[in-house]
Amino acid sequence: MRVAVLVSGRGSNLQSLLDAAAASRLGPARLVLVVSDRVGAPALARASAAGVATRVVPFVEFAAREDFDRALVAALAEAGAELVVLAGFLRRLGADFVAAFRGRAVNVHPSLLPAFPGLGAQAQALAAGVRVSGATVHFVDEGLDSGPIVGQRAVTVFDHDSPATLAARILIEEHWLLPRVVCALAEGRVRVEAGRVRVDGGLG
Ligand code: GRF
């Protein structure tokens, strides 16, 4: 299965996928393209170092979000992408993208959705005083971090946590979860029934 990864910045989740691929832990998934919406995203260097093709579709150069979406979908189609992974991709995608990749695009988010969607999820969790937070991988739909949930991992929130310390602990779980979800998807073990996701054999 041909997999494309969308990134905006650091790329540690991308790295978890690159490492899993190198260790033959992604099943039949092949990372064929990494696309950034920003020039110079550090994630692009990680992809290049691993020999994965990169492209930049620079959001700031498009007059309208719809034009950006169309260019992104065209780049993904050109690469023959069958599955799209949003790994630290910090832009909301519109109807064109969702229509093209419904059920074939997943996003990793640093909270236990549906709690704390959007930016600053760790700070939102601290402000709400929750004792448990975590990481979620979900299908992408029209909403904000709202699609069917494929997998979650929980972490304890400590009294002394800052957004940064909580983010670091959640990130470890993101890195655990994302490659396992991609592997399960590539192996055809994931299905959505009435908005709930079933993973045959679980995530490991
Ligand atoms: C991750 O916490 C991801 O969940 C969030 O942004 C962060 C990106 O980290 N959307 P990285 O670029 O994968 O290192």
mmCIF file with all atom_site columns, C-alpha atoms and ligand atoms in Angstrom:
data_model
loop_
_atom_site.group_PDB
_atom_site.id
_atom_site.type_symbol
_atom_site.label_atom_id
_atom_site.label_alt_id
_atom_site.label_comp_id
_atom_site.label_asym_id
_atom_site.label_entity_id
_atom_site.label_seq_id
_atom_site.pdbx_PDB_ins_code
_atom_site.Cartn_x
_atom_site.Cartn_y
_atom_site.Cartn_z
_atom_site.occupancy
_atom_site.B_iso_or_equiv
_atom_site.pdbx_formal_charge
_atom_site.auth_seq_id
_atom_site.auth_comp_id
_atom_site.auth_asym_id
_atom_site.auth_atom_id
_atom_site.pdbx_PDB_model_num
ATOM   1   C CA . MET A 1 1   ? 0.000   0.000  0.000  1.00 0.00 ? 1   MET A CA 1
ATOM   2   C CA . ARG A 1 2   ? 1.397   3.370  -1.059 1.00 0.00 ? 2   ARG A CA 1
ATOM   3   C CA . VAL A 1 3   ? 1.428   5.789  1.882  1.00 0.00 ? 3   VAL A CA 1
ATOM   4   C CA . ALA A 1 4   ? 1.975   9.556  1.814  1.00 0.00 ? 4   ALA A CA 1
ATOM   5   C CA . VAL A 1 5   ? 2.701   11.551 4.965  1.00 0.00 ? 5   VAL A CA 1
ATOM   6   C CA . LEU A 1 6   ? 1.709   15.202 5.461  1.00 0.00 ? 6   LEU A CA 1
ATOM   7   C CA . VAL A 1 7   ? 3.906   17.282 7.766  1.00 0.00 ? 7   VAL A CA 1
ATOM   8   C CA . SER A 1 8   ? 4.347   20.890 8.864  1.00 0.00 ? 8   SER A CA 1
ATOM   9   C CA . GLY A 1 9   ? 7.301   20.968 11.245 1.00 0.00 ? 9   GLY A CA 1
ATOM   10  C CA . ARG A 1 10  ? 9.569   18.849 13.416 1.00 0.00 ? 10  ARG A CA 1
ATOM   11  C CA . GLY A 1 11  ? 8.564   15.454 12.054 1.00 0.00 ? 11  GLY A CA 1
ATOM   12  C CA . SER A 1 12  ? 9.068   13.177 15.047 1.00 0.00 ? 12  SER A CA 1
ATOM   13  C CA . ASN A 1 13  ? 5.896   11.243 14.154 1.00 0.00 ? 13  ASN A CA 1
ATOM   14  C CA . LEU A 1 14  ? 7.174   10.934 10.604 1.00 0.00 ? 14  LEU A CA 1
ATOM   15  C CA . GLN A 1 15  ? 10.400  9.574  12.092 1.00 0.00 ? 15  GLN A CA 1
ATOM   16  C CA . SER A 1 16  ? 8.434   6.928  13.974 1.00 0.00 ? 16  SER A CA 1
ATOM   17  C CA . LEU A 1 17  ? 7.019   5.792  10.623 1.00 0.00 ? 17  LEU A CA 1
ATOM   18  C CA . LEU A 1 18  ? 10.415  5.891  8.891  1.00 0.00 ? 18  LEU A CA 1
ATOM   19  C CA . ASP A 1 19  ? 11.930  3.838  11.725 1.00 0.00 ? 19  ASP A CA 1
ATOM   20  C CA . ALA A 1 20  ? 9.065   1.341  11.629 1.00 0.00 ? 20  ALA A CA 1
ATOM   21  C CA . ALA A 1 21  ? 9.435   0.973  7.856  1.00 0.00 ? 21  ALA A CA 1
ATOM   22  C CA . ALA A 1 22  ? 13.194  0.400  8.208  1.00 0.00 ? 22  ALA A CA 1
ATOM   23  C CA . ALA A 1 23  ? 12.491  -2.294 10.807 1.00 0.00 ? 23  ALA A CA 1
ATOM   24  C CA . SER A 1 24  ? 9.820   -3.946 8.589  1.00 0.00 ? 24  SER A CA 1
ATOM   25  C CA . ARG A 1 25  ? 7.139   -3.083 11.155 1.00 0.00 ? 25  ARG A CA 1
ATOM   26  C CA . LEU A 1 26  ? 4.731   -1.396 8.713  1.00 0.00 ? 26  LEU A CA 1
ATOM   27  C CA . GLY A 1 27  ? 3.457   -4.549 7.033  1.00 0.00 ? 27  GLY A CA 1
ATOM   28  C CA . PRO A 1 28  ? 2.685   -3.931 3.367  1.00 0.00 ? 28  PRO A CA 1
ATOM   29  C CA . ALA A 1 29  ? 2.785   -0.120 3.818  1.00 0.00 ? 29  ALA A CA 1
ATOM   30  C CA . ARG A 1 30  ? 5.372   1.729  1.689  1.00 0.00 ? 30  ARG A CA 1
ATOM   31  C CA . LEU A 1 31  ? 6.213   5.362  2.435  1.00 0.00 ? 31  LEU A CA 1
ATOM   32  C CA . VAL A 1 32  ? 6.284   6.897  -1.035 1.00 0.00 ? 32  VAL A CA 1
ATOM   33  C CA . LEU A 1 33  ? 5.996   10.650 -0.421 1.00 0.00 ? 33  LEU A CA 1
ATOM   34  C CA . VAL A 1 34  ? 6.283   13.253 2.326  1.00 0.00 ? 34  VAL A CA 1
ATOM   35  C CA . VAL A 1 35  ? 4.483   16.540 1.678  1.00 0.00 ? 35  VAL A CA 1
ATOM   36  C CA . SER A 1 36  ? 5.001   19.695 3.704  1.00 0.00 ? 36  SER A CA 1
ATOM   37  C CA . ASP A 1 37  ? 2.842   22.817 3.604  1.00 0.00 ? 37  ASP A CA 1
ATOM   38  C CA . ARG A 1 38  ? 5.888   24.835 4.693  1.00 0.00 ? 38  ARG A CA 1
ATOM   39  C CA . VAL A 1 39  ? 9.245   25.395 3.022  1.00 0.00 ? 39  VAL A CA 1
ATOM   40  C CA . GLY A 1 40  ? 12.122  24.203 5.208  1.00 0.00 ? 40  GLY A CA 1
ATOM   41  C CA . ALA A 1 41  ? 10.120  22.031 7.608  1.00 0.00 ? 41  ALA A CA 1
ATOM   42  C CA . PRO A 1 42  ? 12.687  19.880 9.488  1.00 0.00 ? 42  PRO A CA 1
ATOM   43  C CA . ALA A 1 43  ? 10.528  16.839 8.694  1.00 0.00 ? 43  ALA A CA 1
ATOM   44  C CA . LEU A 1 44  ? 11.576  17.116 5.039  1.00 0.00 ? 44  LEU A CA 1
ATOM   45  C CA . ALA A 1 45  ? 15.221  16.472 5.942  1.00 0.00 ? 45  ALA A CA 1
ATOM   46  C CA . ARG A 1 46  ? 14.190  13.362 7.891  1.00 0.00 ? 46  ARG A CA 1
ATOM   47  C CA . ALA A 1 47  ? 12.376  12.037 4.807  1.00 0.00 ? 47  ALA A CA 1
ATOM   48  C CA . SER A 1 48  ? 15.315  12.778 2.511  1.00 0.00 ? 48  SER A CA 1
ATOM   49  C CA . ALA A 1 49  ? 17.740  11.108 4.910  1.00 0.00 ? 49  ALA A CA 1
ATOM   50  C CA . ALA A 1 50  ? 15.605  7.974  4.706  1.00 0.00 ? 50  ALA A CA 1
ATOM   51  C CA . GLY A 1 51  ? 15.412  8.137  0.913  1.00 0.00 ? 51  GLY A CA 1
ATOM   52  C CA . VAL A 1 52  ? 11.713  9.041  0.757  1.00 0.00 ? 52  VAL A CA 1
ATOM   53  C CA . ALA A 1 53  ? 10.592  11.533 -1.914 1.00 0.00 ? 53  ALA A CA 1
ATOM   54  C CA . THR A 1 54  ? 9.508   14.974 -0.686 1.00 0.00 ? 54  THR A CA 1
ATOM   55  C CA . ARG A 1 55  ? 7.363   17.783 -1.997 1.00 0.00 ? 55  ARG A CA 1
ATOM   56  C CA . VAL A 1 56  ? 6.446   21.184 -0.686 1.00 0.00 ? 56  VAL A CA 1
ATOM   57  C CA . VAL A 1 57  ? 2.977   22.554 -1.397 1.00 0.00 ? 57  VAL A CA 1
ATOM   58  C CA . PRO A 1 58  ? 3.456   25.982 0.195  1.00 0.00 ? 58  PRO A CA 1
ATOM   59  C CA . PHE A 1 59  ? 0.165   27.074 1.742  1.00 0.00 ? 59  PHE A CA 1
ATOM   60  C CA . VAL A 1 60  ? 1.152   30.733 1.842  1.00 0.00 ? 60  VAL A CA 1
ATOM   61  C CA . GLU A 1 61  ? 1.494   30.867 -1.941 1.00 0.00 ? 61  GLU A CA 1
ATOM   62  C CA . PHE A 1 62  ? -2.142  29.950 -2.606 1.00 0.00 ? 62  PHE A CA 1
ATOM   63  C CA . ALA A 1 63  ? -4.839  32.617 -2.874 1.00 0.00 ? 63  ALA A CA 1
ATOM   64  C CA . ALA A 1 64  ? -7.536  30.400 -1.358 1.00 0.00 ? 64  ALA A CA 1
ATOM   65  C CA . ARG A 1 65  ? -7.620  27.310 0.835  1.00 0.00 ? 65  ARG A CA 1
ATOM   66  C CA . GLU A 1 66  ? -9.525  25.447 -1.888 1.00 0.00 ? 66  GLU A CA 1
ATOM   67  C CA . ASP A 1 67  ? -6.643  26.026 -4.310 1.00 0.00 ? 67  ASP A CA 1
ATOM   68  C CA . PHE A 1 68  ? -4.188  24.639 -1.750 1.00 0.00 ? 68  PHE A CA 1
ATOM   69  C CA . ASP A 1 69  ? -6.416  21.597 -1.228 1.00 0.00 ? 69  ASP A CA 1
ATOM   70  C CA . ARG A 1 70  ? -6.611  20.929 -4.952 1.00 0.00 ? 70  ARG A CA 1
ATOM   71  C CA . ALA A 1 71  ? -2.822  21.186 -5.361 1.00 0.00 ? 71  ALA A CA 1
ATOM   72  C CA . LEU A 1 72  ? -2.317  18.834 -2.416 1.00 0.00 ? 72  LEU A CA 1
ATOM   73  C CA . VAL A 1 73  ? -4.777  16.253 -3.758 1.00 0.00 ? 73  VAL A CA 1
ATOM   74  C CA . ALA A 1 74  ? -3.077  16.471 -7.178 1.00 0.00 ? 74  ALA A CA 1
ATOM   75  C CA . ALA A 1 75  ? 0.364   15.863 -5.626 1.00 0.00 ? 75  ALA A CA 1
ATOM   76  C CA . LEU A 1 76  ? -0.972  12.864 -3.687 1.00 0.00 ? 76  LEU A CA 1
ATOM   77  C CA . ALA A 1 77  ? -2.722  11.447 -6.746 1.00 0.00 ? 77  ALA A CA 1
ATOM   78  C CA . GLU A 1 78  ? 0.435   11.857 -8.816 1.00 0.00 ? 78  GLU A CA 1
ATOM   79  C CA . ALA A 1 79  ? 2.316   9.788  -6.235 1.00 0.00 ? 79  ALA A CA 1
ATOM   80  C CA . GLY A 1 80  ? -0.402  7.131  -6.328 1.00 0.00 ? 80  GLY A CA 1
ATOM   81  C CA . ALA A 1 81  ? -1.068  7.544  -2.603 1.00 0.00 ? 81  ALA A CA 1
ATOM   82  C CA . GLU A 1 82  ? -3.623  5.046  -1.289 1.00 0.00 ? 82  GLU A CA 1
ATOM   83  C CA . LEU A 1 83  ? -3.353  6.110  2.351  1.00 0.00 ? 83  LEU A CA 1
ATOM   84  C CA . VAL A 1 84  ? -2.527  9.573  3.720  1.00 0.00 ? 84  VAL A CA 1
ATOM   85  C CA . VAL A 1 85  ? -1.121  10.096 7.218  1.00 0.00 ? 85  VAL A CA 1
ATOM   86  C CA . LEU A 1 86  ? -1.317  13.546 8.797  1.00 0.00 ? 86  LEU A CA 1
ATOM   87  C CA . ALA A 1 87  ? 1.690   13.486 11.138 1.00 0.00 ? 87  ALA A CA 1
ATOM   88  C CA . GLY A 1 88  ? 2.057   16.869 12.763 1.00 0.00 ? 88  GLY A CA 1
ATOM   89  C CA . PHE A 1 89  ? 0.255   18.533 9.863  1.00 0.00 ? 89  PHE A CA 1
ATOM   90  C CA . LEU A 1 90  ? -1.033  21.754 11.350 1.00 0.00 ? 90  LEU A CA 1
ATOM   91  C CA . ARG A 1 91  ? -3.557  22.798 8.746  1.00 0.00 ? 91  ARG A CA 1
ATOM   92  C CA . ARG A 1 92  ? -7.205  21.911 8.443  1.00 0.00 ? 92  ARG A CA 1
ATOM   93  C CA . LEU A 1 93  ? -8.108  20.259 5.174  1.00 0.00 ? 93  LEU A CA 1
ATOM   94  C CA . GLY A 1 94  ? -11.220 21.063 3.193  1.00 0.00 ? 94  GLY A CA 1
ATOM   95  C CA . ALA A 1 95  ? -13.984 19.173 1.425  1.00 0.00 ? 95  ALA A CA 1
ATOM   96  C CA . ASP A 1 96  ? -11.939 18.339 -1.673 1.00 0.00 ? 96  ASP A CA 1
ATOM   97  C CA . PHE A 1 97  ? -9.325  16.488 0.348  1.00 0.00 ? 97  PHE A CA 1
ATOM   98  C CA . VAL A 1 98  ? -11.861 14.726 2.575  1.00 0.00 ? 98  VAL A CA 1
ATOM   99  C CA . ALA A 1 99  ? -13.893 13.613 -0.443 1.00 0.00 ? 99  ALA A CA 1
ATOM   100 C CA . ALA A 1 100 ? -10.800 12.273 -2.198 1.00 0.00 ? 100 ALA A CA 1
ATOM   101 C CA . PHE A 1 101 ? -9.452  10.374 0.836  1.00 0.00 ? 101 PHE A CA 1
ATOM   102 C CA . ARG A 1 102 ? -12.431 9.505  3.045  1.00 0.00 ? 102 ARG A CA 1
ATOM   103 C CA . GLY A 1 103 ? -11.584 6.362  5.012  1.00 0.00 ? 103 GLY A CA 1
ATOM   104 C CA . ARG A 1 104 ? -8.042  6.533  3.648  1.00 0.00 ? 104 ARG A CA 1
ATOM   105 C CA . ALA A 1 105 ? -6.593  9.416  5.718  1.00 0.00 ? 105 ALA A CA 1
ATOM   106 C CA . VAL A 1 106 ? -5.685  9.417  9.417  1.00 0.00 ? 106 VAL A CA 1
ATOM   107 C CA . ASN A 1 107 ? -4.425  12.108 11.794 1.00 0.00 ? 107 ASN A CA 1
ATOM   108 C CA . VAL A 1 108 ? -2.500  11.896 15.066 1.00 0.00 ? 108 VAL A CA 1
ATOM   109 C CA . HIS A 1 109 ? -3.658  14.260 17.804 1.00 0.00 ? 109 HIS A CA 1
ATOM   110 C CA . PRO A 1 110 ? -2.178  14.883 21.293 1.00 0.00 ? 110 PRO A CA 1
ATOM   111 C CA . SER A 1 111 ? -5.305  14.380 23.431 1.00 0.00 ? 111 SER A CA 1
ATOM   112 C CA . LEU A 1 112 ? -7.892  11.734 24.137 1.00 0.00 ? 112 LEU A CA 1
ATOM   113 C CA . LEU A 1 113 ? -10.445 12.883 21.584 1.00 0.00 ? 113 LEU A CA 1
ATOM   114 C CA . PRO A 1 114 ? -13.213 13.984 21.561 1.00 0.00 ? 114 PRO A CA 1
ATOM   115 C CA . ALA A 1 115 ? -11.713 16.021 24.428 1.00 0.00 ? 115 ALA A CA 1
ATOM   116 C CA . PHE A 1 116 ? -9.513  18.959 23.440 1.00 0.00 ? 116 PHE A CA 1
ATOM   117 C CA . PRO A 1 117 ? -9.553  19.122 19.642 1.00 0.00 ? 117 PRO A CA 1
ATOM   118 C CA . GLY A 1 118 ? -7.613  21.815 17.798 1.00 0.00 ? 118 GLY A CA 1
ATOM   119 C CA . LEU A 1 119 ? -4.392  23.582 18.694 1.00 0.00 ? 119 LEU A CA 1
ATOM   120 C CA . GLY A 1 120 ? -2.841  23.584 22.166 1.00 0.00 ? 120 GLY A CA 1
ATOM   121 C CA . ALA A 1 121 ? -4.439  20.290 23.196 1.00 0.00 ? 121 ALA A CA 1
ATOM   122 C CA . GLN A 1 122 ? -2.013  19.754 26.074 1.00 0.00 ? 122 GLN A CA 1
ATOM   123 C CA . ALA A 1 123 ? -2.607  23.247 27.500 1.00 0.00 ? 123 ALA A CA 1
ATOM   124 C CA . GLN A 1 124 ? -6.355  22.687 27.115 1.00 0.00 ? 124 GLN A CA 1
ATOM   125 C CA . ALA A 1 125 ? -6.049  19.456 29.114 1.00 0.00 ? 125 ALA A CA 1
ATOM   126 C CA . LEU A 1 126 ? -4.116  21.181 31.918 1.00 0.00 ? 126 LEU A CA 1
ATOM   127 C CA . ALA A 1 127 ? -6.589  24.073 32.031 1.00 0.00 ? 127 ALA A CA 1
ATOM   128 C CA . ALA A 1 128 ? -9.474  21.604 32.332 1.00 0.00 ? 128 ALA A CA 1
ATOM   129 C CA . GLY A 1 129 ? -7.751  19.813 35.216 1.00 0.00 ? 129 GLY A CA 1
ATOM   130 C CA . VAL A 1 130 ? -8.089  16.328 33.754 1.00 0.00 ? 130 VAL A CA 1
ATOM   131 C CA . ARG A 1 131 ? -6.013  13.618 35.456 1.00 0.00 ? 131 ARG A CA 1
ATOM   132 C CA . VAL A 1 132 ? -5.586  11.552 32.294 1.00 0.00 ? 132 VAL A CA 1
ATOM   133 C CA . SER A 1 133 ? -4.791  12.641 28.738 1.00 0.00 ? 133 SER A CA 1
ATOM   134 C CA . GLY A 1 134 ? -3.122  10.922 25.809 1.00 0.00 ? 134 GLY A CA 1
ATOM   135 C CA . ALA A 1 135 ? -2.830  10.407 22.080 1.00 0.00 ? 135 ALA A CA 1
ATOM   136 C CA . THR A 1 136 ? -5.443  9.608  19.443 1.00 0.00 ? 136 THR A CA 1
ATOM   137 C CA . VAL A 1 137 ? -5.212  8.455  15.841 1.00 0.00 ? 137 VAL A CA 1
ATOM   138 C CA . HIS A 1 138 ? -8.468  9.025  13.967 1.00 0.00 ? 138 HIS A CA 1
ATOM   139 C CA . PHE A 1 139 ? -9.823  9.095  10.454 1.00 0.00 ? 139 PHE A CA 1
ATOM   140 C CA . VAL A 1 140 ? -10.004 12.529 8.865  1.00 0.00 ? 140 VAL A CA 1
ATOM   141 C CA . ASP A 1 141 ? -13.477 13.903 8.208  1.00 0.00 ? 141 ASP A CA 1
ATOM   142 C CA . GLU A 1 142 ? -14.903 17.394 7.596  1.00 0.00 ? 142 GLU A CA 1
ATOM   143 C CA . GLY A 1 143 ? -14.727 18.394 11.267 1.00 0.00 ? 143 GLY A CA 1
ATOM   144 C CA . LEU A 1 144 ? -11.906 19.505 13.515 1.00 0.00 ? 144 LEU A CA 1
ATOM   145 C CA . ASP A 1 145 ? -10.172 16.341 14.837 1.00 0.00 ? 145 ASP A CA 1
ATOM   146 C CA . SER A 1 146 ? -13.588 14.676 14.782 1.00 0.00 ? 146 SER A CA 1
ATOM   147 C CA . GLY A 1 147 ? -13.419 11.535 12.610 1.00 0.00 ? 147 GLY A CA 1
ATOM   148 C CA . PRO A 1 148 ? -13.821 7.925  13.786 1.00 0.00 ? 148 PRO A CA 1
ATOM   149 C CA . ILE A 1 149 ? -11.199 6.967  16.384 1.00 0.00 ? 149 ILE A CA 1
ATOM   150 C CA . VAL A 1 150 ? -8.825  4.167  15.342 1.00 0.00 ? 150 VAL A CA 1
ATOM   151 C CA . GLY A 1 151 ? -6.576  4.036  18.404 1.00 0.00 ? 151 GLY A CA 1
ATOM   152 C CA . GLN A 1 152 ? -5.806  5.796  21.681 1.00 0.00 ? 152 GLN A CA 1
ATOM   153 C CA . ARG A 1 153 ? -3.126  5.647  24.389 1.00 0.00 ? 153 ARG A CA 1
ATOM   154 C CA . ALA A 1 154 ? -3.518  7.282  27.799 1.00 0.00 ? 154 ALA A CA 1
ATOM   155 C CA . VAL A 1 155 ? -0.968  9.044  30.008 1.00 0.00 ? 155 VAL A CA 1
ATOM   156 C CA . THR A 1 156 ? -1.306  10.276 33.587 1.00 0.00 ? 156 THR A CA 1
ATOM   157 C CA . VAL A 1 157 ? -1.383  14.046 34.091 1.00 0.00 ? 157 VAL A CA 1
ATOM   158 C CA . PHE A 1 158 ? 0.790   15.086 37.049 1.00 0.00 ? 158 PHE A CA 1
ATOM   159 C CA . ASP A 1 159 ? 0.314   18.117 39.296 1.00 0.00 ? 159 ASP A CA 1
ATOM   160 C CA . HIS A 1 160 ? 3.677   19.515 38.229 1.00 0.00 ? 160 HIS A CA 1
ATOM   161 C CA . ASP A 1 161 ? 3.050   19.098 34.477 1.00 0.00 ? 161 ASP A CA 1
ATOM   162 C CA . SER A 1 162 ? 3.486   22.003 32.092 1.00 0.00 ? 162 SER A CA 1
ATOM   163 C CA . PRO A 1 163 ? 2.182   21.866 28.510 1.00 0.00 ? 163 PRO A CA 1
ATOM   164 C CA . ALA A 1 164 ? 5.734   20.946 27.471 1.00 0.00 ? 164 ALA A CA 1
ATOM   165 C CA . THR A 1 165 ? 6.231   18.068 29.922 1.00 0.00 ? 165 THR A CA 1
ATOM   166 C CA . LEU A 1 166 ? 2.775   16.677 29.179 1.00 0.00 ? 166 LEU A CA 1
ATOM   167 C CA . ALA A 1 167 ? 3.411   17.011 25.425 1.00 0.00 ? 167 ALA A CA 1
ATOM   168 C CA . ALA A 1 168 ? 6.672   15.066 25.753 1.00 0.00 ? 168 ALA A CA 1
ATOM   169 C CA . ARG A 1 169 ? 4.936   12.159 27.535 1.00 0.00 ? 169 ARG A CA 1
ATOM   170 C CA . ILE A 1 170 ? 2.046   12.117 25.066 1.00 0.00 ? 170 ILE A CA 1
ATOM   171 C CA . LEU A 1 171 ? 4.491   12.180 22.149 1.00 0.00 ? 171 LEU A CA 1
ATOM   172 C CA . ILE A 1 172 ? 5.969   8.853  23.266 1.00 0.00 ? 172 ILE A CA 1
ATOM   173 C CA . GLU A 1 173 ? 2.488   7.346  22.946 1.00 0.00 ? 173 GLU A CA 1
ATOM   174 C CA . GLU A 1 174 ? 1.934   8.992  19.538 1.00 0.00 ? 174 GLU A CA 1
ATOM   175 C CA . HIS A 1 175 ? 5.123   7.334  18.331 1.00 0.00 ? 175 HIS A CA 1
ATOM   176 C CA . TRP A 1 176 ? 3.928   3.983  19.691 1.00 0.00 ? 176 TRP A CA 1
ATOM   177 C CA . LEU A 1 177 ? 0.466   4.277  18.173 1.00 0.00 ? 177 LEU A CA 1
ATOM   178 C CA . LEU A 1 178 ? 0.905   5.779  14.716 1.00 0.00 ? 178 LEU A CA 1
ATOM   179 C CA . PRO A 1 179 ? 3.041   3.040  13.082 1.00 0.00 ? 179 PRO A CA 1
ATOM   180 C CA . ARG A 1 180 ? 0.762   0.355  14.489 1.00 0.00 ? 180 ARG A CA 1
ATOM   181 C CA . VAL A 1 181 ? -2.322  2.058  13.034 1.00 0.00 ? 181 VAL A CA 1
ATOM   182 C CA . VAL A 1 182 ? -0.628  2.451  9.646  1.00 0.00 ? 182 VAL A CA 1
ATOM   183 C CA . CYS A 1 183 ? 0.359   -1.227 9.705  1.00 0.00 ? 183 CYS A CA 1
ATOM   184 C CA . ALA A 1 184 ? -3.190  -2.301 10.624 1.00 0.00 ? 184 ALA A CA 1
ATOM   185 C CA . LEU A 1 185 ? -4.646  -0.140 7.837  1.00 0.00 ? 185 LEU A CA 1
ATOM   186 C CA . ALA A 1 186 ? -2.173  -1.479 5.282  1.00 0.00 ? 186 ALA A CA 1
ATOM   187 C CA . GLU A 1 187 ? -2.986  -5.031 6.340  1.00 0.00 ? 187 GLU A CA 1
ATOM   188 C CA . GLY A 1 188 ? -6.696  -4.347 5.818  1.00 0.00 ? 188 GLY A CA 1
ATOM   189 C CA . ARG A 1 189 ? -7.556  -5.017 9.468  1.00 0.00 ? 189 ARG A CA 1
ATOM   190 C CA . VAL A 1 190 ? -9.481  -1.784 10.069 1.00 0.00 ? 190 VAL A CA 1
ATOM   191 C CA . ARG A 1 191 ? -13.164 -1.233 9.376  1.00 0.00 ? 191 ARG A CA 1
ATOM   192 C CA . VAL A 1 192 ? -15.671 1.427  10.370 1.00 0.00 ? 192 VAL A CA 1
ATOM   193 C CA . GLU A 1 193 ? -19.131 0.305  11.469 1.00 0.00 ? 193 GLU A CA 1
ATOM   194 C CA . ALA A 1 194 ? -21.684 2.989  12.316 1.00 0.00 ? 194 ALA A CA 1
ATOM   195 C CA . GLY A 1 195 ? -18.955 5.466  13.227 1.00 0.00 ? 195 GLY A CA 1
ATOM   196 C CA . ARG A 1 196 ? -17.019 3.004  15.413 1.00 0.00 ? 196 ARG A CA 1
ATOM   197 C CA . VAL A 1 197 ? -13.742 1.496  14.310 1.00 0.00 ? 197 VAL A CA 1
ATOM   198 C CA . ARG A 1 198 ? -12.891 -2.197 14.651 1.00 0.00 ? 198 ARG A CA 1
ATOM   199 C CA . VAL A 1 199 ? -9.286  -3.332 14.351 1.00 0.00 ? 199 VAL A CA 1
ATOM   200 C CA . ASP A 1 200 ? -9.068  -7.072 13.782 1.00 0.00 ? 200 ASP A CA 1
ATOM   201 C CA . GLY A 1 201 ? -6.309  -8.454 16.003 1.00 0.00 ? 201 GLY A CA 1
ATOM   202 C CA . GLY A 1 202 ? -5.940  -5.110 17.805 1.00 0.00 ? 202 GLY A CA 1
ATOM   203 C CA . LEU A 1 203 ? -2.995  -2.726 17.604 1.00 0.00 ? 203 LEU A CA 1
ATOM   204 C CA . GLY A 1 204 ? -0.472  -4.741 19.556 1.00 0.00 ? 204 GLY A CA 1
HETATM 205 C C1 . GRF B 2 .   ? 2.339   16.141 17.587 1.00 0.00 ? 1   GRF B C1 1
HETATM 206 O O1 . GRF B 2 .   ? 2.110   16.239 18.974 1.00 0.00 ? 1   GRF B O1 1
HETATM 207 C C2 . GRF B 2 .   ? 1.025   15.993 16.864 1.00 0.00 ? 1   GRF B C2 1
HETATM 208 O O2 . GRF B 2 .   ? 0.104   15.207 17.537 1.00 0.00 ? 1   GRF B O2 1
HETATM 209 C C3 . GRF B 2 .   ? 0.564   17.412 16.811 1.00 0.00 ? 1   GRF B C3 1
HETATM 210 O O3 . GRF B 2 .   ? 1.718   18.164 16.557 1.00 0.00 ? 1   GRF B O3 1
HETATM 211 C C4 . GRF B 2 .   ? 2.854   17.463 17.023 1.00 0.00 ? 1   GRF B C4 1
HETATM 212 C C5 . GRF B 2 .   ? 3.757   17.269 15.869 1.00 0.00 ? 1   GRF B C5 1
HETATM 213 O O4 . GRF B 2 .   ? 4.977   16.684 16.221 1.00 0.00 ? 1   GRF B O4 1
HETATM 214 N N1 . GRF B 2 .   ? -0.479  17.566 15.836 1.00 0.00 ? 1   GRF B N1 1
HETATM 215 P P1 . GRF B 2 .   ? 5.962   16.113 15.114 1.00 0.00 ? 1   GRF B P1 1
HETATM 216 O O5 . GRF B 2 .   ? 6.076   17.139 13.987 1.00 0.00 ? 1   GRF B O5 1
HETATM 217 O O6 . GRF B 2 .   ? 5.409   14.807 14.619 1.00 0.00 ? 1   GRF B O6 1
HETATM 218 O O7 . GRF B 2 .   ? 7.260   15.953 15.835 1.00 0.00 ? 1   GRF B O7 1
#
